[in-house]
């Protein structure tokens, strides 16, 4: 597997060139299927904290979102999809389960049902966003603001660092559970996708260690009420190039680890 990781790291500059140079925005794609999920040969789980963009990432891969679509919404429930990933003439079937990010009974149940036993995933796409998580509830926004105010200034960077610490701890818990043999015993590969990178494209090298850059759609990011809004540094064509790269890399992970 080290060769796969090295290849992934080495492609950062080619991705940057494709985006900055207006590279192709079409190629790899996915199509939603109707039918029994049990027929799929590549079970995949999508994990990550609340507000990281898990559902939007899946929708982007299946071309379920378009320019000008309304803003995303919170997804508190487990989502199951049957999907075909396409790149040129290649087709790869996958059963994708998006696990809710909220720390709740629903999330714990979803992790238990998805990650254990004979139906556990072959692959995991763990979504982080370099601290650009969306906070849905007003009460939670106030809690974060008060916690940061007690430590010092409340600004965009402080909010981002607060989320970054949480997403690092969340990923560590997932990895520890896998290493200890509690979850995903059939696991063959794991991708960490750093999403929303259009918001920090000028700082992309700082997020390089998260391996796969991804942006699903143009967004305006509200750190906290009263703080300046973060806006996209890319356009639709550039985000299309990122989606294409991510879809191709995802299919490569699936086929290589399955011996295809």
PDB file of N, CA and C in Angstrom, residues 15 29 38 40 56 71 78 108 158 162 169 179 194 208 217 219 234 251-252 256:
ATOM      1  N   UNK A  15      -2.790  18.032  -9.618  1.00  0.00           N
ATOM      2  CA  UNK A  15      -4.142  18.531  -9.335  1.00  0.00           C
ATOM      3  C   UNK A  15      -4.138  20.058  -9.323  1.00  0.00           C
ATOM      4  N   UNK A  29     -17.106   9.936 -12.920  1.00  0.00           N
ATOM      5  CA  UNK A  29     -18.424  10.319 -12.415  1.00  0.00           C
ATOM      6  C   UNK A  29     -19.027   9.131 -11.706  1.00  0.00           C
ATOM      7  N   UNK A  38     -27.259  -5.215  -1.307  1.00  0.00           N
ATOM      8  CA  UNK A  38     -26.504  -6.426  -1.066  1.00  0.00           C
ATOM      9  C   UNK A  38     -25.822  -6.975  -2.293  1.00  0.00           C
ATOM     10  N   UNK A  40     -23.984  -5.244  -4.346  1.00  0.00           N
ATOM     11  CA  UNK A  40     -22.769  -4.487  -4.616  1.00  0.00           C
ATOM     12  C   UNK A  40     -21.558  -5.232  -4.059  1.00  0.00           C
ATOM     13  N   UNK A  56     -22.552  16.212   0.825  1.00  0.00           N
ATOM     14  CA  UNK A  56     -22.307  17.037  -0.357  1.00  0.00           C
ATOM     15  C   UNK A  56     -21.227  16.403  -1.232  1.00  0.00           C
ATOM     16  N   UNK A  71     -28.467  25.862  -0.684  1.00  0.00           N
ATOM     17  CA  UNK A  71     -27.448  25.477   0.271  1.00  0.00           C
ATOM     18  C   UNK A  71     -27.710  24.071   0.793  1.00  0.00           C
ATOM     19  N   UNK A  78     -28.510   8.083   8.921  1.00  0.00           N
ATOM     20  CA  UNK A  78     -27.642   7.295   8.077  1.00  0.00           C
ATOM     21  C   UNK A  78     -28.208   7.276   6.656  1.00  0.00           C
ATOM     22  N   UNK A 108     -23.678   6.489  16.785  1.00  0.00           N
ATOM     23  CA  UNK A 108     -23.103   5.281  17.363  1.00  0.00           C
ATOM     24  C   UNK A 108     -23.762   4.039  16.790  1.00  0.00           C
ATOM     25  N   UNK A 158      -9.177  31.334  14.973  1.00  0.00           N
ATOM     26  CA  UNK A 158      -9.455  30.659  16.243  1.00  0.00           C
ATOM     27  C   UNK A 158     -10.545  29.614  16.072  1.00  0.00           C
ATOM     28  N   UNK A 162     -10.090  25.530  16.438  1.00  0.00           N
ATOM     29  CA  UNK A 162     -10.960  24.780  17.355  1.00  0.00           C
ATOM     30  C   UNK A 162     -11.519  23.543  16.654  1.00  0.00           C
ATOM     31  N   UNK A 169      -8.897  14.719  16.622  1.00  0.00           N
ATOM     32  CA  UNK A 169      -9.259  13.773  17.680  1.00  0.00           C
ATOM     33  C   UNK A 169     -10.267  12.747  17.169  1.00  0.00           C
ATOM     34  N   UNK A 179      -7.533  -0.199  14.403  1.00  0.00           N
ATOM     35  CA  UNK A 179      -6.318  -0.915  14.784  1.00  0.00           C
ATOM     36  C   UNK A 179      -6.602  -1.937  15.876  1.00  0.00           C
ATOM     37  N   UNK A 194      -9.738  15.966   2.213  1.00  0.00           N
ATOM     38  CA  UNK A 194      -9.847  17.291   2.808  1.00  0.00           C
ATOM     39  C   UNK A 194     -10.746  18.123   1.893  1.00  0.00           C
ATOM     40  N   UNK A 208      -1.803  19.830   3.075  1.00  0.00           N
ATOM     41  CA  UNK A 208      -1.329  18.784   2.173  1.00  0.00           C
ATOM     42  C   UNK A 208      -1.334  17.391   2.819  1.00  0.00           C
ATOM     43  N   UNK A 217     -18.685  21.966  -4.196  1.00  0.00           N
ATOM     44  CA  UNK A 217     -19.527  23.014  -4.772  1.00  0.00           C
ATOM     45  C   UNK A 217     -19.058  24.369  -4.251  1.00  0.00           C
ATOM     46  N   UNK A 219     -19.329  27.555  -2.167  1.00  0.00           N
ATOM     47  CA  UNK A 219     -20.043  27.828  -0.927  1.00  0.00           C
ATOM     48  C   UNK A 219     -19.558  29.139  -0.317  1.00  0.00           C
ATOM     49  N   UNK A 234     -12.182  29.555  -6.015  1.00  0.00           N
ATOM     50  CA  UNK A 234     -12.207  28.858  -7.296  1.00  0.00           C
ATOM     51  C   UNK A 234     -13.534  29.102  -7.994  1.00  0.00           C
ATOM     52  N   UNK A 251     -11.754   5.552  -7.546  1.00  0.00           N
ATOM     53  CA  UNK A 251     -11.878   4.319  -8.322  1.00  0.00           C
ATOM     54  C   UNK A 251     -10.567   3.544  -8.349  1.00  0.00           C
ATOM     55  N   UNK A 252      -9.444   4.259  -8.421  1.00  0.00           N
ATOM     56  CA  UNK A 252      -8.143   3.594  -8.401  1.00  0.00           C
ATOM     57  C   UNK A 252      -7.938   2.827  -7.105  1.00  0.00           C
ATOM     58  N   UNK A 256      -7.501  -1.215  -7.324  1.00  0.00           N
ATOM     59  CA  UNK A 256      -6.190  -1.743  -6.942  1.00  0.00           C
ATOM     60  C   UNK A 256      -6.281  -2.637  -5.728  1.00  0.00           C
TER      61      UNK A 256
END
